[in-house]
């Protein structure tokens, strides 16, 4: 059985929340969830988005905004300074909110393939199409995430840090569905062995347990397992393939189960709990392992939700996890 950072009967969020007040977002997360996390607030603008935020962790790999897209740059500039400032504010707020906290704590960052698919080269064209640039990006991200995880652990010394790598674009990368800059063609498909090895470098460099989140169809569950992840985070509403997921869970890996849509009024906690339990029973897995391996979550980030719905959704996740634990 794989060791996890969380306790049985746990719930968490996936990453983003609405609004621009990181202090308030952290108060909600720590108040509602047994597995709190450092939220992302994309409404704050460039540098708070998934790609820009992860690019702010890169070491000796500067990026900038150009024509609304993140692009590799010759040197760090205003965009990098803004992103660094946002990160510093977030970590300061986390330090204050988590003062005296002891327990699991989740942090998120875009994974190497989603980042590579989003970045443009200085003279144009997708970085994903340049194997050398992909290698440099992955090495830089691995170093940056390692430093970030250690900084979080230093600021919250009682925490057990769990890293979530967001890879929503990974299935498209593997299938050769990532469009070129013009949109008229697609970049070549990346082989599974290359994708696995680049991802494994980041996972191993983190130095903490890693789950990989992919809210897309055709999640390559086996590849994520081979890359060293201790679990996966999936949207159950997309009907993930049961055989590979069952094999993963039967082997003792974890599942962050996206039990309901991230945007809109959440369902009753009983319905969310039933969605998770029904999947587990459909897979034919031992009932007593459900609460140990599964964490209840919304399907994806909640930046598009209203503040009231986002908070209610986190409460539903907590109550659903409690229902599942009590039923076991």
PDB file of C-alpha atoms in Angstrom:
ATOM      1  CA  UNK A   1       0.000   0.000   0.000  1.00  0.00           C
ATOM      2  CA  UNK A   2       1.328   3.439  -0.937  1.00  0.00           C
ATOM      3  CA  UNK A   3       1.792   5.875   1.950  1.00  0.00           C
ATOM      4  CA  UNK A   4      -0.222   9.089   1.734  1.00  0.00           C
ATOM      5  CA  UNK A   5      -0.008  12.499   3.371  1.00  0.00           C
ATOM      6  CA  UNK A   6      -3.706  12.513   4.238  1.00  0.00           C
ATOM      7  CA  UNK A   7      -5.819  10.849   6.897  1.00  0.00           C
ATOM      8  CA  UNK A   8      -8.778   8.537   6.092  1.00  0.00           C
ATOM      9  CA  UNK A   9     -11.995  10.346   5.227  1.00  0.00           C
ATOM     10  CA  UNK A  10     -10.362  13.407   3.715  1.00  0.00           C
ATOM     11  CA  UNK A  11     -11.532  16.172   1.380  1.00  0.00           C
ATOM     12  CA  UNK A  12      -9.749  18.969  -0.431  1.00  0.00           C
ATOM     13  CA  UNK A  13     -10.036  21.377  -3.352  1.00  0.00           C
ATOM     14  CA  UNK A  14      -8.196  21.140  -6.637  1.00  0.00           C
ATOM     15  CA  UNK A  15      -6.534  24.543  -6.877  1.00  0.00           C
ATOM     16  CA  UNK A  16      -8.147  27.765  -8.028  1.00  0.00           C
ATOM     17  CA  UNK A  17     -10.778  29.825  -6.227  1.00  0.00           C
ATOM     18  CA  UNK A  18     -12.643  32.996  -7.214  1.00  0.00           C
ATOM     19  CA  UNK A  19     -11.648  36.423  -5.934  1.00  0.00           C
ATOM     20  CA  UNK A  20      -8.404  38.276  -5.340  1.00  0.00           C
ATOM     21  CA  UNK A  21      -7.962  38.163  -1.531  1.00  0.00           C
ATOM     22  CA  UNK A  22      -5.479  35.408  -0.705  1.00  0.00           C
ATOM     23  CA  UNK A  23      -5.956  35.880   3.040  1.00  0.00           C
ATOM     24  CA  UNK A  24      -9.699  35.265   2.793  1.00  0.00           C
ATOM     25  CA  UNK A  25      -9.178  32.307   0.446  1.00  0.00           C
ATOM     26  CA  UNK A  26      -6.814  30.694   2.931  1.00  0.00           C
ATOM     27  CA  UNK A  27      -9.230  31.264   5.817  1.00  0.00           C
ATOM     28  CA  UNK A  28     -11.922  29.424   3.847  1.00  0.00           C
ATOM     29  CA  UNK A  29      -9.618  26.555   2.887  1.00  0.00           C
ATOM     30  CA  UNK A  30      -8.261  26.031   6.392  1.00  0.00           C
ATOM     31  CA  UNK A  31     -11.725  26.442   7.880  1.00  0.00           C
ATOM     32  CA  UNK A  32     -13.534  23.956   5.633  1.00  0.00           C
ATOM     33  CA  UNK A  33     -11.062  21.228   4.702  1.00  0.00           C
ATOM     34  CA  UNK A  34      -9.153  18.463   6.493  1.00  0.00           C
ATOM     35  CA  UNK A  35      -6.593  18.689   3.665  1.00  0.00           C
ATOM     36  CA  UNK A  36      -6.044  22.440   3.196  1.00  0.00           C
ATOM     37  CA  UNK A  37      -4.108  23.829   0.253  1.00  0.00           C
ATOM     38  CA  UNK A  38      -2.518  27.021  -1.016  1.00  0.00           C
ATOM     39  CA  UNK A  39      -5.170  28.365  -3.410  1.00  0.00           C
ATOM     40  CA  UNK A  40      -4.605  29.935  -6.801  1.00  0.00           C
ATOM     41  CA  UNK A  41      -6.506  33.153  -7.557  1.00  0.00           C
ATOM     42  CA  UNK A  42      -6.385  33.695 -11.348  1.00  0.00           C
ATOM     43  CA  UNK A  43      -8.647  36.768 -11.091  1.00  0.00           C
ATOM     44  CA  UNK A  44      -5.580  38.708  -9.924  1.00  0.00           C
ATOM     45  CA  UNK A  45      -4.337  38.676 -13.507  1.00  0.00           C
ATOM     46  CA  UNK A  46      -1.143  37.584 -15.308  1.00  0.00           C
ATOM     47  CA  UNK A  47       1.193  35.671 -13.046  1.00  0.00           C
ATOM     48  CA  UNK A  48      -1.713  34.297 -11.029  1.00  0.00           C
ATOM     49  CA  UNK A  49      -2.870  32.057 -13.892  1.00  0.00           C
ATOM     50  CA  UNK A  50      -1.885  28.391 -14.106  1.00  0.00           C
ATOM     51  CA  UNK A  51       0.900  28.902 -16.651  1.00  0.00           C
ATOM     52  CA  UNK A  52       2.308  32.176 -15.360  1.00  0.00           C
ATOM     53  CA  UNK A  53       2.272  30.957 -11.773  1.00  0.00           C
ATOM     54  CA  UNK A  54       4.241  27.813 -12.617  1.00  0.00           C
ATOM     55  CA  UNK A  55       6.604  29.823 -14.813  1.00  0.00           C
ATOM     56  CA  UNK A  56       7.351  31.911 -11.732  1.00  0.00           C
ATOM     57  CA  UNK A  57       8.911  28.820 -10.144  1.00  0.00           C
ATOM     58  CA  UNK A  58      11.362  28.258 -12.999  1.00  0.00           C
ATOM     59  CA  UNK A  59      15.072  28.643 -12.234  1.00  0.00           C
ATOM     60  CA  UNK A  60      17.244  30.477 -14.796  1.00  0.00           C
ATOM     61  CA  UNK A  61      14.485  30.143 -17.380  1.00  0.00           C
ATOM     62  CA  UNK A  62      12.889  33.612 -17.764  1.00  0.00           C
ATOM     63  CA  UNK A  63       9.522  34.132 -19.416  1.00  0.00           C
ATOM     64  CA  UNK A  64       7.427  37.140 -20.367  1.00  0.00           C
ATOM     65  CA  UNK A  65       3.977  37.991 -21.661  1.00  0.00           C
ATOM     66  CA  UNK A  66       3.876  38.812 -25.370  1.00  0.00           C
ATOM     67  CA  UNK A  67       0.626  39.362 -27.265  1.00  0.00           C
ATOM     68  CA  UNK A  68      -1.288  37.691 -24.462  1.00  0.00           C
ATOM     69  CA  UNK A  69       0.857  34.529 -24.399  1.00  0.00           C
ATOM     70  CA  UNK A  70       3.665  33.420 -22.125  1.00  0.00           C
ATOM     71  CA  UNK A  71       6.923  33.306 -24.034  1.00  0.00           C
ATOM     72  CA  UNK A  72      10.520  32.368 -23.227  1.00  0.00           C
ATOM     73  CA  UNK A  73      12.543  35.564 -22.722  1.00  0.00           C
ATOM     74  CA  UNK A  74      16.197  36.580 -22.763  1.00  0.00           C
ATOM     75  CA  UNK A  75      16.051  37.966 -19.228  1.00  0.00           C
ATOM     76  CA  UNK A  76      13.649  38.454 -16.353  1.00  0.00           C
ATOM     77  CA  UNK A  77      11.533  41.580 -16.596  1.00  0.00           C
ATOM     78  CA  UNK A  78       8.370  43.205 -15.294  1.00  0.00           C
ATOM     79  CA  UNK A  79       6.201  40.116 -15.752  1.00  0.00           C
ATOM     80  CA  UNK A  80       8.575  37.949 -13.750  1.00  0.00           C
ATOM     81  CA  UNK A  81       8.739  40.543 -10.973  1.00  0.00           C
ATOM     82  CA  UNK A  82       4.952  40.704 -10.774  1.00  0.00           C
ATOM     83  CA  UNK A  83       4.687  36.917 -10.551  1.00  0.00           C
ATOM     84  CA  UNK A  84       7.395  36.762  -7.881  1.00  0.00           C
ATOM     85  CA  UNK A  85       5.542  39.416  -5.880  1.00  0.00           C
ATOM     86  CA  UNK A  86       2.312  37.393  -6.045  1.00  0.00           C
ATOM     87  CA  UNK A  87       4.129  34.276  -4.872  1.00  0.00           C
ATOM     88  CA  UNK A  88       5.695  36.167  -1.963  1.00  0.00           C
ATOM     89  CA  UNK A  89       2.306  37.545  -0.891  1.00  0.00           C
ATOM     90  CA  UNK A  90       0.798  34.068  -1.040  1.00  0.00           C
ATOM     91  CA  UNK A  91       3.546  32.501   1.017  1.00  0.00           C
ATOM     92  CA  UNK A  92       3.404  35.296   3.601  1.00  0.00           C
ATOM     93  CA  UNK A  93      -0.368  34.845   3.904  1.00  0.00           C
ATOM     94  CA  UNK A  94       0.072  31.074   4.209  1.00  0.00           C
ATOM     95  CA  UNK A  95       2.667  31.550   6.942  1.00  0.00           C
ATOM     96  CA  UNK A  96       0.215  33.691   8.923  1.00  0.00           C
ATOM     97  CA  UNK A  97      -2.848  31.506   8.391  1.00  0.00           C
ATOM     98  CA  UNK A  98      -1.034  28.219   9.058  1.00  0.00           C
ATOM     99  CA  UNK A  99       0.760  29.427  12.191  1.00  0.00           C
ATOM    100  CA  UNK A 100       0.768  26.447  14.540  1.00  0.00           C
ATOM    101  CA  UNK A 101      -0.828  24.149  11.979  1.00  0.00           C
ATOM    102  CA  UNK A 102       0.220  20.500  11.945  1.00  0.00           C
ATOM    103  CA  UNK A 103      -1.025  18.126   9.269  1.00  0.00           C
ATOM    104  CA  UNK A 104      -1.209  17.593   5.526  1.00  0.00           C
ATOM    105  CA  UNK A 105      -0.901  20.631   3.253  1.00  0.00           C
ATOM    106  CA  UNK A 106      -1.284  20.596  -0.531  1.00  0.00           C
ATOM    107  CA  UNK A 107       0.439  22.872  -3.022  1.00  0.00           C
ATOM    108  CA  UNK A 108      -0.156  22.910  -6.787  1.00  0.00           C
ATOM    109  CA  UNK A 109       1.822  23.713  -9.924  1.00  0.00           C
ATOM    110  CA  UNK A 110       1.429  23.083 -13.629  1.00  0.00           C
ATOM    111  CA  UNK A 111       3.314  19.990 -14.740  1.00  0.00           C
ATOM    112  CA  UNK A 112       6.096  20.024 -17.347  1.00  0.00           C
ATOM    113  CA  UNK A 113       3.955  18.957 -20.322  1.00  0.00           C
ATOM    114  CA  UNK A 114       1.125  21.396 -19.741  1.00  0.00           C
ATOM    115  CA  UNK A 115       3.713  24.138 -19.282  1.00  0.00           C
ATOM    116  CA  UNK A 116       5.655  23.109 -22.393  1.00  0.00           C
ATOM    117  CA  UNK A 117       2.455  23.082 -24.449  1.00  0.00           C
ATOM    118  CA  UNK A 118       1.551  26.601 -23.292  1.00  0.00           C
ATOM    119  CA  UNK A 119       4.887  28.409 -23.693  1.00  0.00           C
ATOM    120  CA  UNK A 120       6.109  29.962 -26.929  1.00  0.00           C
ATOM    121  CA  UNK A 121       9.723  30.212 -28.101  1.00  0.00           C
ATOM    122  CA  UNK A 122      11.333  33.687 -28.402  1.00  0.00           C
ATOM    123  CA  UNK A 123      11.117  33.714 -32.212  1.00  0.00           C
ATOM    124  CA  UNK A 124       7.691  32.110 -32.284  1.00  0.00           C
ATOM    125  CA  UNK A 125       6.459  28.550 -32.319  1.00  0.00           C
ATOM    126  CA  UNK A 126       5.517  26.266 -29.467  1.00  0.00           C
ATOM    127  CA  UNK A 127       8.215  25.239 -27.033  1.00  0.00           C
ATOM    128  CA  UNK A 128       6.749  21.746 -27.112  1.00  0.00           C
ATOM    129  CA  UNK A 129       8.146  21.303 -30.629  1.00  0.00           C
ATOM    130  CA  UNK A 130      11.764  21.792 -29.463  1.00  0.00           C
ATOM    131  CA  UNK A 131      13.055  18.715 -27.552  1.00  0.00           C
ATOM    132  CA  UNK A 132      16.065  20.614 -26.214  1.00  0.00           C
ATOM    133  CA  UNK A 133      13.909  23.424 -24.878  1.00  0.00           C
ATOM    134  CA  UNK A 134      11.542  20.890 -23.301  1.00  0.00           C
ATOM    135  CA  UNK A 135      14.476  19.252 -21.551  1.00  0.00           C
ATOM    136  CA  UNK A 136      15.748  22.595 -20.211  1.00  0.00           C
ATOM    137  CA  UNK A 137      12.267  23.611 -19.110  1.00  0.00           C
ATOM    138  CA  UNK A 138      11.718  20.335 -17.261  1.00  0.00           C
ATOM    139  CA  UNK A 139      15.047  20.561 -15.457  1.00  0.00           C
ATOM    140  CA  UNK A 140      14.321  24.158 -14.467  1.00  0.00           C
ATOM    141  CA  UNK A 141      10.814  23.294 -13.252  1.00  0.00           C
ATOM    142  CA  UNK A 142      12.121  20.327 -11.263  1.00  0.00           C
ATOM    143  CA  UNK A 143      14.613  22.558  -9.458  1.00  0.00           C
ATOM    144  CA  UNK A 144      12.077  25.316  -8.893  1.00  0.00           C
ATOM    145  CA  UNK A 145       9.405  23.027  -7.492  1.00  0.00           C
ATOM    146  CA  UNK A 146      11.941  21.427  -5.169  1.00  0.00           C
ATOM    147  CA  UNK A 147      12.868  24.873  -3.822  1.00  0.00           C
ATOM    148  CA  UNK A 148       9.200  25.848  -3.506  1.00  0.00           C
ATOM    149  CA  UNK A 149       8.243  22.713  -1.583  1.00  0.00           C
ATOM    150  CA  UNK A 150      11.127  23.210   0.809  1.00  0.00           C
ATOM    151  CA  UNK A 151      10.143  26.849   1.349  1.00  0.00           C
ATOM    152  CA  UNK A 152       6.560  25.865   2.167  1.00  0.00           C
ATOM    153  CA  UNK A 153       7.826  23.231   4.597  1.00  0.00           C
ATOM    154  CA  UNK A 154      10.100  25.826   6.220  1.00  0.00           C
ATOM    155  CA  UNK A 155       7.286  28.329   6.634  1.00  0.00           C
ATOM    156  CA  UNK A 156       4.812  25.730   7.953  1.00  0.00           C
ATOM    157  CA  UNK A 157       7.096  23.385   9.891  1.00  0.00           C
ATOM    158  CA  UNK A 158       4.261  21.202  11.176  1.00  0.00           C
ATOM    159  CA  UNK A 159       3.001  20.426   7.683  1.00  0.00           C
ATOM    160  CA  UNK A 160       3.283  17.271   5.616  1.00  0.00           C
ATOM    161  CA  UNK A 161       3.467  18.712   2.125  1.00  0.00           C
ATOM    162  CA  UNK A 162       1.680  17.043  -0.782  1.00  0.00           C
ATOM    163  CA  UNK A 163       2.374  18.293  -4.312  1.00  0.00           C
ATOM    164  CA  UNK A 164      -0.312  18.295  -6.994  1.00  0.00           C
ATOM    165  CA  UNK A 165       1.003  18.578 -10.539  1.00  0.00           C
ATOM    166  CA  UNK A 166      -1.647  19.867 -12.940  1.00  0.00           C
ATOM    167  CA  UNK A 167      -1.414  18.193 -16.348  1.00  0.00           C
ATOM    168  CA  UNK A 168      -4.696  18.931 -18.170  1.00  0.00           C
ATOM    169  CA  UNK A 169      -2.886  19.058 -21.530  1.00  0.00           C
ATOM    170  CA  UNK A 170      -0.992  15.772 -21.173  1.00  0.00           C
ATOM    171  CA  UNK A 171      -3.486  13.626 -23.156  1.00  0.00           C
ATOM    172  CA  UNK A 172      -3.335  16.130 -26.047  1.00  0.00           C
ATOM    173  CA  UNK A 173       0.483  16.126 -25.898  1.00  0.00           C
ATOM    174  CA  UNK A 174       0.562  12.333 -26.173  1.00  0.00           C
ATOM    175  CA  UNK A 175      -1.991  12.271 -28.997  1.00  0.00           C
ATOM    176  CA  UNK A 176      -0.433  15.057 -31.067  1.00  0.00           C
ATOM    177  CA  UNK A 177      -3.428  17.359 -30.620  1.00  0.00           C
ATOM    178  CA  UNK A 178      -1.635  20.501 -29.413  1.00  0.00           C
ATOM    179  CA  UNK A 179      -2.099  23.205 -32.075  1.00  0.00           C
ATOM    180  CA  UNK A 180       0.735  25.244 -33.529  1.00  0.00           C
ATOM    181  CA  UNK A 181       0.837  29.001 -33.039  1.00  0.00           C
ATOM    182  CA  UNK A 182      -1.142  29.547 -36.253  1.00  0.00           C
ATOM    183  CA  UNK A 183      -3.744  26.980 -35.274  1.00  0.00           C
ATOM    184  CA  UNK A 184      -3.645  25.360 -38.725  1.00  0.00           C
ATOM    185  CA  UNK A 185      -1.477  22.388 -37.717  1.00  0.00           C
ATOM    186  CA  UNK A 186      -0.641  20.411 -34.606  1.00  0.00           C
ATOM    187  CA  UNK A 187       2.688  19.724 -32.957  1.00  0.00           C
ATOM    188  CA  UNK A 188       4.054  16.194 -33.173  1.00  0.00           C
ATOM    189  CA  UNK A 189       2.984  13.680 -30.571  1.00  0.00           C
ATOM    190  CA  UNK A 190       5.364  13.039 -27.675  1.00  0.00           C
ATOM    191  CA  UNK A 191       6.250   9.409 -27.060  1.00  0.00           C
ATOM    192  CA  UNK A 192       5.058   7.867 -23.818  1.00  0.00           C
ATOM    193  CA  UNK A 193       8.569   6.999 -22.647  1.00  0.00           C
ATOM    194  CA  UNK A 194       9.740  10.597 -23.102  1.00  0.00           C
ATOM    195  CA  UNK A 195       6.625  11.969 -21.402  1.00  0.00           C
ATOM    196  CA  UNK A 196       7.063   9.551 -18.508  1.00  0.00           C
ATOM    197  CA  UNK A 197      10.759  10.280 -18.000  1.00  0.00           C
ATOM    198  CA  UNK A 198      10.370  14.081 -18.076  1.00  0.00           C
ATOM    199  CA  UNK A 199       7.468  13.883 -15.640  1.00  0.00           C
ATOM    200  CA  UNK A 200       9.367  11.482 -13.402  1.00  0.00           C
ATOM    201  CA  UNK A 201      12.222  13.982 -13.089  1.00  0.00           C
ATOM    202  CA  UNK A 202       9.851  16.577 -11.648  1.00  0.00           C
ATOM    203  CA  UNK A 203       8.099  14.054  -9.392  1.00  0.00           C
ATOM    204  CA  UNK A 204      11.340  12.711  -7.950  1.00  0.00           C
ATOM    205  CA  UNK A 205      12.847  16.171  -7.501  1.00  0.00           C
ATOM    206  CA  UNK A 206       9.900  17.348  -5.410  1.00  0.00           C
ATOM    207  CA  UNK A 207      10.993  15.235  -2.453  1.00  0.00           C
ATOM    208  CA  UNK A 208       7.376  14.830  -1.250  1.00  0.00           C
ATOM    209  CA  UNK A 209       4.427  12.666  -2.344  1.00  0.00           C
ATOM    210  CA  UNK A 210       2.984  13.794  -5.692  1.00  0.00           C
ATOM    211  CA  UNK A 211      -0.467  13.390  -7.192  1.00  0.00           C
ATOM    212  CA  UNK A 212      -1.102  14.327 -10.812  1.00  0.00           C
ATOM    213  CA  UNK A 213      -4.339  16.090 -11.695  1.00  0.00           C
ATOM    214  CA  UNK A 214      -5.808  15.780 -15.181  1.00  0.00           C
ATOM    215  CA  UNK A 215      -9.376  17.001 -15.778  1.00  0.00           C
ATOM    216  CA  UNK A 216      -9.496  15.692 -19.343  1.00  0.00           C
ATOM    217  CA  UNK A 217     -10.674  12.499 -21.037  1.00  0.00           C
ATOM    218  CA  UNK A 218      -8.189   9.691 -21.722  1.00  0.00           C
ATOM    219  CA  UNK A 219      -6.013  10.268 -18.670  1.00  0.00           C
ATOM    220  CA  UNK A 220      -2.866   8.108 -19.037  1.00  0.00           C
ATOM    221  CA  UNK A 221      -3.180   6.554 -15.593  1.00  0.00           C
ATOM    222  CA  UNK A 222      -0.508   3.922 -16.179  1.00  0.00           C
ATOM    223  CA  UNK A 223       2.028   6.498 -17.318  1.00  0.00           C
ATOM    224  CA  UNK A 224       1.407   8.626 -14.223  1.00  0.00           C
ATOM    225  CA  UNK A 225       1.970   5.592 -12.034  1.00  0.00           C
ATOM    226  CA  UNK A 226       5.232   4.775 -13.814  1.00  0.00           C
ATOM    227  CA  UNK A 227       6.347   8.400 -13.376  1.00  0.00           C
ATOM    228  CA  UNK A 228       6.274   7.946  -9.616  1.00  0.00           C
ATOM    229  CA  UNK A 229       3.013   9.626  -8.592  1.00  0.00           C
ATOM    230  CA  UNK A 230       1.345   8.281  -5.442  1.00  0.00           C
ATOM    231  CA  UNK A 231      -2.075   9.016  -6.903  1.00  0.00           C
ATOM    232  CA  UNK A 232      -4.154  10.752  -9.537  1.00  0.00           C
ATOM    233  CA  UNK A 233      -6.832  13.445  -9.449  1.00  0.00           C
ATOM    234  CA  UNK A 234      -9.655  12.874 -11.948  1.00  0.00           C
ATOM    235  CA  UNK A 235     -13.040  14.270 -12.938  1.00  0.00           C
ATOM    236  CA  UNK A 236     -15.430  11.378 -12.362  1.00  0.00           C
ATOM    237  CA  UNK A 237     -17.962  13.069 -14.610  1.00  0.00           C
ATOM    238  CA  UNK A 238     -15.744  12.322 -17.619  1.00  0.00           C
ATOM    239  CA  UNK A 239     -16.184   8.569 -17.064  1.00  0.00           C
ATOM    240  CA  UNK A 240     -12.527   7.562 -16.689  1.00  0.00           C
ATOM    241  CA  UNK A 241     -11.552   4.161 -18.094  1.00  0.00           C
ATOM    242  CA  UNK A 242     -12.271   1.651 -15.353  1.00  0.00           C
ATOM    243  CA  UNK A 243      -9.645  -1.016 -16.051  1.00  0.00           C
ATOM    244  CA  UNK A 244      -6.488   1.135 -15.664  1.00  0.00           C
ATOM    245  CA  UNK A 245      -8.037   3.065 -12.774  1.00  0.00           C
ATOM    246  CA  UNK A 246      -8.994  -0.172 -11.045  1.00  0.00           C
ATOM    247  CA  UNK A 247      -5.482  -1.544 -11.466  1.00  0.00           C
ATOM    248  CA  UNK A 248      -4.009   1.634 -10.005  1.00  0.00           C
ATOM    249  CA  UNK A 249      -6.276   1.626  -6.975  1.00  0.00           C
ATOM    250  CA  UNK A 250      -5.985  -2.102  -6.429  1.00  0.00           C
ATOM    251  CA  UNK A 251      -2.218  -1.593  -6.201  1.00  0.00           C
ATOM    252  CA  UNK A 252      -2.782   0.865  -3.345  1.00  0.00           C
ATOM    253  CA  UNK A 253      -2.452   4.228  -5.066  1.00  0.00           C
ATOM    254  CA  UNK A 254      -4.552   7.252  -4.180  1.00  0.00           C
ATOM    255  CA  UNK A 255      -7.431   8.988  -5.935  1.00  0.00           C
ATOM    256  CA  UNK A 256      -8.536  12.589  -5.612  1.00  0.00           C
ATOM    257  CA  UNK A 257     -12.065  11.991  -6.834  1.00  0.00           C
ATOM    258  CA  UNK A 258     -13.735  14.918  -8.607  1.00  0.00           C
ATOM    259  CA  UNK A 259     -17.258  14.075  -7.460  1.00  0.00           C
ATOM    260  CA  UNK A 260     -19.232  16.984  -8.962  1.00  0.00           C
ATOM    261  CA  UNK A 261     -18.788  19.978 -11.312  1.00  0.00           C
ATOM    262  CA  UNK A 262     -16.535  22.741 -10.019  1.00  0.00           C
ATOM    263  CA  UNK A 263     -18.804  25.555 -11.226  1.00  0.00           C
ATOM    264  CA  UNK A 264     -22.411  26.050 -10.165  1.00  0.00           C
ATOM    265  CA  UNK A 265     -24.314  25.175  -6.998  1.00  0.00           C
ATOM    266  CA  UNK A 266     -22.878  21.952  -5.539  1.00  0.00           C
ATOM    267  CA  UNK A 267     -25.020  18.867  -4.969  1.00  0.00           C
ATOM    268  CA  UNK A 268     -26.040  17.585  -1.579  1.00  0.00           C
ATOM    269  CA  UNK A 269     -23.229  15.851   0.260  1.00  0.00           C
ATOM    270  CA  UNK A 270     -25.141  12.555   0.144  1.00  0.00           C
ATOM    271  CA  UNK A 271     -25.150  12.658  -3.654  1.00  0.00           C
ATOM    272  CA  UNK A 272     -21.443  13.482  -3.836  1.00  0.00           C
ATOM    273  CA  UNK A 273     -20.668  10.633  -1.446  1.00  0.00           C
ATOM    274  CA  UNK A 274     -22.781   8.237  -3.501  1.00  0.00           C
ATOM    275  CA  UNK A 275     -20.910   9.174  -6.695  1.00  0.00           C
ATOM    276  CA  UNK A 276     -17.593   8.222  -5.108  1.00  0.00           C
ATOM    277  CA  UNK A 277     -18.878   5.085  -3.398  1.00  0.00           C
ATOM    278  CA  UNK A 278     -20.600   3.804  -6.530  1.00  0.00           C
ATOM    279  CA  UNK A 279     -17.391   4.117  -8.541  1.00  0.00           C
ATOM    280  CA  UNK A 280     -15.456   2.230  -5.864  1.00  0.00           C
ATOM    281  CA  UNK A 281     -17.977  -0.591  -5.773  1.00  0.00           C
ATOM    282  CA  UNK A 282     -18.130  -0.724  -9.577  1.00  0.00           C
ATOM    283  CA  UNK A 283     -14.377  -1.301  -9.544  1.00  0.00           C
ATOM    284  CA  UNK A 284     -14.873  -4.202  -7.143  1.00  0.00           C
ATOM    285  CA  UNK A 285     -12.384  -2.943  -4.579  1.00  0.00           C
ATOM    286  CA  UNK A 286     -12.470  -3.721  -0.831  1.00  0.00           C
ATOM    287  CA  UNK A 287     -14.835  -1.315   0.911  1.00  0.00           C
ATOM    288  CA  UNK A 288     -12.530  -0.845   3.897  1.00  0.00           C
ATOM    289  CA  UNK A 289      -9.862   0.754   1.684  1.00  0.00           C
ATOM    290  CA  UNK A 290     -12.082   3.461   0.202  1.00  0.00           C
ATOM    291  CA  UNK A 291     -11.620   6.062   2.931  1.00  0.00           C
ATOM    292  CA  UNK A 292      -7.860   5.452   3.074  1.00  0.00           C
ATOM    293  CA  UNK A 293      -7.201   5.901  -0.637  1.00  0.00           C
ATOM    294  CA  UNK A 294      -9.840   8.379  -1.794  1.00  0.00           C
ATOM    295  CA  UNK A 295     -10.015  12.131  -1.207  1.00  0.00           C
ATOM    296  CA  UNK A 296     -13.271  13.872  -2.183  1.00  0.00           C
ATOM    297  CA  UNK A 297     -12.865  16.992  -4.348  1.00  0.00           C
ATOM    298  CA  UNK A 298     -14.725  19.089  -6.898  1.00  0.00           C
ATOM    299  CA  UNK A 299     -13.956  18.074 -10.479  1.00  0.00           C
ATOM    300  CA  UNK A 300     -11.488  20.880 -11.175  1.00  0.00           C
ATOM    301  CA  UNK A 301     -10.443  24.377 -10.132  1.00  0.00           C
ATOM    302  CA  UNK A 302     -13.207  26.751  -9.019  1.00  0.00           C
ATOM    303  CA  UNK A 303     -12.101  30.134 -10.347  1.00  0.00           C
ATOM    304  CA  UNK A 304     -15.264  30.330 -12.461  1.00  0.00           C
ATOM    305  CA  UNK A 305     -17.601  29.710  -9.515  1.00  0.00           C
ATOM    306  CA  UNK A 306     -19.234  32.364  -7.392  1.00  0.00           C
ATOM    307  CA  UNK A 307     -17.602  32.852  -3.984  1.00  0.00           C
ATOM    308  CA  UNK A 308     -20.679  31.404  -2.271  1.00  0.00           C
ATOM    309  CA  UNK A 309     -20.771  28.319  -4.512  1.00  0.00           C
ATOM    310  CA  UNK A 310     -17.024  27.758  -4.144  1.00  0.00           C
ATOM    311  CA  UNK A 311     -17.214  27.804  -0.361  1.00  0.00           C
ATOM    312  CA  UNK A 312     -20.311  25.612  -0.349  1.00  0.00           C
ATOM    313  CA  UNK A 313     -18.574  23.106  -2.623  1.00  0.00           C
ATOM    314  CA  UNK A 314     -15.660  22.714  -0.214  1.00  0.00           C
ATOM    315  CA  UNK A 315     -18.115  22.152   2.627  1.00  0.00           C
ATOM    316  CA  UNK A 316     -19.906  19.503   0.548  1.00  0.00           C
ATOM    317  CA  UNK A 317     -16.579  17.735  -0.071  1.00  0.00           C
ATOM    318  CA  UNK A 318     -15.859  17.642   3.652  1.00  0.00           C
ATOM    319  CA  UNK A 319     -19.338  16.379   4.530  1.00  0.00           C
ATOM    320  CA  UNK A 320     -19.285  13.782   1.731  1.00  0.00           C
ATOM    321  CA  UNK A 321     -15.951  12.427   2.940  1.00  0.00           C
ATOM    322  CA  UNK A 322     -17.390  12.191   6.457  1.00  0.00           C
ATOM    323  CA  UNK A 323     -20.433  10.300   5.139  1.00  0.00           C
ATOM    324  CA  UNK A 324     -18.218   7.821   3.324  1.00  0.00           C
ATOM    325  CA  UNK A 325     -16.111   7.291   6.444  1.00  0.00           C
ATOM    326  CA  UNK A 326     -19.172   6.843   8.672  1.00  0.00           C
ATOM    327  CA  UNK A 327     -20.693   4.368   6.211  1.00  0.00           C
ATOM    328  CA  UNK A 328     -17.531   2.294   6.216  1.00  0.00           C
TER     329      UNK A 328
END
